[in-house]
Short mmCIF file of C-alpha atoms in Angstrom, two decimals:
data_model
loop_
_atom_site.label_atom_id
_atom_site.label_comp_id
_atom_site.label_asym_id
_atom_site.label_seq_id
_atom_site.Cartn_x
_atom_site.Cartn_y
_atom_site.Cartn_z
CA MET A 1 85.97 17.95 69.65
CA GLU A 2 88.81 19.60 71.58
CA GLN A 3 89.28 23.28 70.78
CA GLY A 4 92.20 25.67 70.98
CA ARG A 5 95.13 23.24 70.83
CA ILE A 6 98.36 25.19 70.33
CA CYS A 7 100.90 23.46 68.08
CA PRO A 8 104.58 24.32 67.47
CA ARG A 9 105.34 26.76 64.65
CA GLY A 10 105.23 24.97 61.30
CA ALA A 11 103.18 22.05 62.63
CA GLY A 12 99.76 21.15 61.29
CA TYR A 13 96.53 19.96 62.87
CA TYR A 14 94.75 16.63 62.54
CA ILE A 15 91.36 15.41 63.73
CA TRP A 16 91.60 11.85 65.07
CA GLN A 17 89.23 9.51 63.20
CA GLN A 18 87.48 6.35 64.32
CA GLY A 19 89.82 3.41 63.68
CA ASP A 20 92.97 5.55 63.50
CA SER A 21 96.25 4.22 64.84
CA LEU A 22 99.37 6.20 65.64
CA ALA A 23 101.44 4.27 63.09
CA GLY A 24 98.77 4.66 60.42
CA VAL A 25 98.42 8.42 60.88
CA ALA A 26 102.21 8.79 60.84
CA ALA A 27 102.53 6.79 57.61
CA ARG A 28 99.77 8.72 55.82
CA ASN A 29 101.37 12.02 56.76
CA SER A 30 104.99 11.07 56.00
CA THR A 31 106.19 11.39 59.57
CA THR A 32 107.00 9.10 62.48
CA ALA A 33 105.06 7.90 65.50
CA GLN A 34 107.92 9.19 67.65
CA ALA A 35 107.63 12.72 66.23
CA ILE A 36 103.85 12.82 66.76
CA ARG A 37 104.30 11.76 70.39
CA VAL A 38 106.98 14.42 70.97
CA ILE A 39 104.77 17.36 69.91
CA ASN A 40 101.70 15.92 71.67
CA PRO A 41 103.15 15.17 75.14
CA ASP A 42 99.79 15.39 76.88
CA VAL A 43 98.00 12.93 74.57
CA ASP A 44 97.43 9.27 75.42
CA PHE A 45 97.15 7.71 71.97
CA ASP A 46 95.96 4.39 73.42
CA THR A 47 92.73 6.00 74.63
CA LEU A 48 92.40 8.96 72.25
CA ALA A 49 88.77 9.48 71.21
CA ALA A 50 87.60 10.12 67.65
CA GLY A 51 87.17 13.84 67.03
CA SER A 52 90.14 14.86 69.17
CA GLU A 53 92.57 17.36 67.68
CA ILE A 54 96.30 16.64 67.64
CA CYS A 55 99.38 18.35 66.22
CA LEU A 56 101.13 16.97 63.15
CA PRO A 57 104.90 17.54 63.07
CA SER A 58 106.61 19.41 60.26
CA GLN A 59 109.43 17.78 58.31
CA SER A 60 112.02 19.14 60.76
CA TYR A 61 110.35 17.15 63.56
CA THR A 62 110.17 13.88 61.62
CA CYS A 63 113.31 12.47 63.22
CA ILE A 64 114.45 14.10 66.44
CA SER A 65 117.88 12.60 65.81
CA GLY A 66 119.32 10.76 62.84
CA GLN A 67 117.62 10.68 59.46
CA PRO A 68 114.31 9.40 58.03
CA TYR A 69 113.99 6.10 56.17
CA THR A 70 110.97 5.30 54.01
CA VAL A 71 109.69 1.73 54.27
CA ARG A 72 109.47 -0.07 50.91
CA GLN A 73 107.35 -2.98 49.72
CA GLY A 74 108.80 -6.19 51.19
CA ASP A 75 110.76 -4.46 53.97
CA THR A 76 110.88 -6.07 57.39
CA PHE A 77 111.97 -4.50 60.67
CA SER A 78 114.85 -6.93 61.15
CA GLY A 79 115.80 -6.66 57.48
CA ILE A 80 116.05 -2.87 57.65
CA ALA A 81 118.19 -3.09 60.78
CA GLU A 82 120.46 -5.65 59.11
CA ALA A 83 120.78 -3.61 55.91
CA LEU A 84 121.71 -0.51 57.91
CA ASN A 85 124.15 -2.43 60.12
CA ILE A 86 122.33 -1.63 63.36
CA SER A 87 120.57 -3.87 65.88
CA VAL A 88 116.82 -4.44 65.96
CA TYR A 89 116.88 -3.12 69.53
CA GLU A 90 118.45 0.19 68.41
CA LEU A 91 115.94 0.55 65.58
CA ALA A 92 113.07 -0.09 68.00
CA GLU A 93 114.44 2.45 70.49
CA ARG A 94 114.51 5.11 67.78
CA ASN A 95 110.94 4.32 66.73
CA PRO A 96 108.71 4.03 69.82
CA GLY A 97 105.11 3.35 68.94
CA VAL A 98 106.03 1.39 65.81
CA THR A 99 104.89 -2.24 65.67
CA PRO A 100 107.74 -4.20 64.00
CA ASP A 101 105.39 -6.82 62.53
CA SER A 102 103.06 -4.24 60.96
CA LEU A 103 105.26 -2.08 58.74
CA MET A 104 103.55 -0.42 55.78
CA PRO A 105 105.11 0.81 52.51
CA GLY A 106 105.58 4.58 52.79
CA GLN A 107 105.90 4.51 56.57
CA ILE A 108 108.75 6.66 57.92
CA LEU A 109 111.27 5.25 60.39
CA CYS A 110 114.15 7.04 62.09
CA VAL A 111 117.63 5.57 61.61
CA PRO A 112 121.07 6.78 62.73
CA ALA A 113 122.48 9.62 60.64
CA GLN A 114 125.67 7.65 60.05
CA ALA A 115 123.78 4.55 58.86
CA GLU A 116 124.74 3.59 55.33
CA LEU A 117 121.62 3.48 53.19
CA PRO A 118 121.64 1.12 50.18
CA THR A 119 123.20 2.84 47.18
CA SER A 120 121.47 3.18 43.83
CA CYS A 121 122.06 0.64 41.08
CA PRO A 122 123.82 1.26 37.75
CA SER A 123 121.72 2.33 34.78
CA GLY A 124 119.75 -0.60 33.39
CA TYR A 125 119.90 -2.58 36.62
CA THR A 126 116.95 -3.25 38.93
CA ALA A 127 117.16 -2.46 42.65
CA GLY A 128 115.68 -5.12 44.90
CA ARG A 129 115.56 -6.41 48.45
CA ILE A 130 115.74 -9.97 49.71
CA ALA A 131 112.34 -11.18 50.89
CA ARG A 132 111.94 -13.57 53.79
CA GLY A 133 112.54 -17.13 52.56
CA ASP A 134 114.29 -16.11 49.33
CA THR A 135 117.01 -18.39 47.97
CA TYR A 136 119.77 -17.44 45.55
CA ALA A 137 118.27 -19.70 42.90
CA GLN A 138 114.93 -17.91 43.22
CA LEU A 139 116.67 -14.57 42.61
CA LEU A 140 118.29 -15.89 39.43
CA ILE A 141 114.98 -17.29 38.17
CA ARG A 142 113.05 -14.14 39.12
CA HIS A 143 115.43 -11.87 37.21
CA ASN A 144 116.47 -14.42 34.54
CA VAL A 145 120.19 -13.83 34.97
CA SER A 146 123.16 -16.15 35.36
CA TYR A 147 124.87 -17.00 38.63
CA ASN A 148 128.07 -15.29 37.45
CA ALA A 149 126.24 -12.10 36.48
CA MET A 150 124.46 -11.83 39.84
CA ARG A 151 127.63 -12.62 41.80
CA SER A 152 129.67 -10.07 39.87
CA ALA A 153 127.05 -7.37 40.40
CA ASN A 154 126.58 -8.20 44.11
CA PRO A 155 129.85 -9.53 45.58
CA GLY A 156 128.62 -8.90 49.13
CA LEU A 157 125.49 -11.02 48.68
CA GLN A 158 126.16 -14.47 50.13
CA PRO A 159 124.36 -17.25 48.18
CA GLY A 160 124.08 -19.48 51.24
CA GLY A 161 123.19 -16.76 53.73
CA LEU A 162 120.68 -14.30 52.28
CA ILE A 163 119.25 -11.88 54.82
CA ALA A 164 115.69 -10.56 54.57
CA GLY A 165 115.78 -6.85 53.75
CA GLU A 166 119.26 -6.99 52.21
CA ALA A 167 119.56 -4.75 49.13
CA TYR A 168 120.88 -5.94 45.77
CA CYS A 169 121.16 -4.84 42.14
CA ALA A 170 119.85 -7.26 39.52
CA PRO A 171 121.56 -7.13 36.10
CA PRO A 172 119.32 -6.72 33.02
CA GLN A 173 117.15 -9.78 32.30
CA GLY A 174 118.99 -12.31 30.16
CA ALA A 175 122.43 -11.24 31.43
CA ARG A 176 125.04 -14.01 31.70
CA GLN A 177 127.84 -11.64 32.60
CA VAL A 178 128.40 -8.15 33.98
CA CYS A 179 129.80 -5.52 31.65
CA PRO A 180 132.75 -3.35 32.78
CA GLU A 181 131.80 -0.41 34.98
CA GLY A 182 130.55 2.40 32.80
CA GLY A 183 130.25 0.07 29.81
CA ARG A 184 127.18 -0.30 27.60
CA PHE A 185 125.04 -3.39 27.15
CA TYR A 186 122.74 -4.51 24.36
CA THR A 187 119.80 -6.91 24.45
CA ILE A 188 119.60 -9.09 21.36
CA GLU A 189 116.28 -8.90 19.55
CA ARG A 190 114.29 -11.51 17.68
CA GLY A 191 116.00 -12.71 14.50
CA GLU A 192 119.39 -11.21 15.35
CA THR A 193 122.61 -13.23 15.28
CA LEU A 194 126.26 -12.64 16.09
CA LEU A 195 126.88 -11.33 12.57
CA THR A 196 123.89 -9.00 12.40
CA VAL A 197 124.51 -7.59 15.88
CA ALA A 198 128.15 -6.94 15.02
CA ASN A 199 127.00 -5.09 11.93
CA VAL A 200 124.47 -3.02 13.91
CA LEU A 201 127.12 -2.06 16.47
CA GLY A 202 129.77 -1.39 13.86
CA VAL A 203 132.32 -3.89 15.19
CA THR A 204 133.74 -7.18 13.98
CA PRO A 205 132.29 -10.49 15.20
CA GLY A 206 135.69 -11.32 16.71
CA ARG A 207 135.76 -8.15 18.77
CA LEU A 208 132.22 -8.79 19.95
CA LEU A 209 133.18 -12.29 21.08
CA ARG A 210 136.28 -10.99 22.89
CA SER A 211 134.08 -8.52 24.77
CA ASN A 212 131.75 -11.38 25.78
CA PRO A 213 134.13 -14.23 26.66
CA SER A 214 131.48 -16.29 28.47
CA LEU A 215 129.23 -16.49 25.39
CA LEU A 216 129.28 -18.96 22.52
CA PRO A 217 128.53 -17.68 19.02
CA SER A 218 125.20 -19.52 19.26
CA ASP A 219 124.38 -17.66 22.48
CA PHE A 220 123.81 -14.49 20.46
CA ALA A 221 120.06 -15.06 20.34
CA GLN A 222 116.89 -13.23 21.34
CA GLY A 223 116.89 -12.00 24.94
CA THR A 224 120.62 -12.40 25.61
CA VAL A 225 122.30 -9.32 27.07
CA ILE A 226 125.78 -8.65 25.70
CA CYS A 227 128.52 -6.13 26.46
CA VAL A 228 129.19 -3.56 23.75
CA PRO A 229 132.91 -3.05 22.96
CA ASP A 230 134.32 0.41 23.67
#
């Protein structure tokens, strides 16, 4: 094993193991392949022997420029680039040593600081990303929501042109509509009807129907998500 390696202040040490890869070590230590290369300029990672000591970058070294992005389940290299409105070439340039076809959940990539990361979803909604081969119908079936509800919640999501890696917010399961921003929703339980729900919420049936114009009185059944009047 190599002895006496001097690492930058704040950096850690790591002993290279049999079967290690640069991308794998970076992912397990919440850093990037680029950052590891930068603080180990004399190391050839293609021929590095097991037992060799290397430096592990601190958080400040994770991205030399820009900001870190954590890979999620289902992410693809091209999908991340598309979601961040940058080219695949630019993403690859910022992440030397990363194999685009072998991304792992938890792996850290570097993206431009000005890149717009997907925003969080409203309370009660589920954040998701388009997987390769997804269709709009599959999204509706997967989340059990209506076309109108999904379209209202994701106006930028094009039904005929879904892009792998694109972020979206799925309304609560059973939703046929999207409630006004900041409004409350209620999921009807077994045995409940329009009249009983109105009573529980302390409103009249008429007001409940006006707040849910896309629903028939008979739609107020188990599993349906309704908007609660203000």
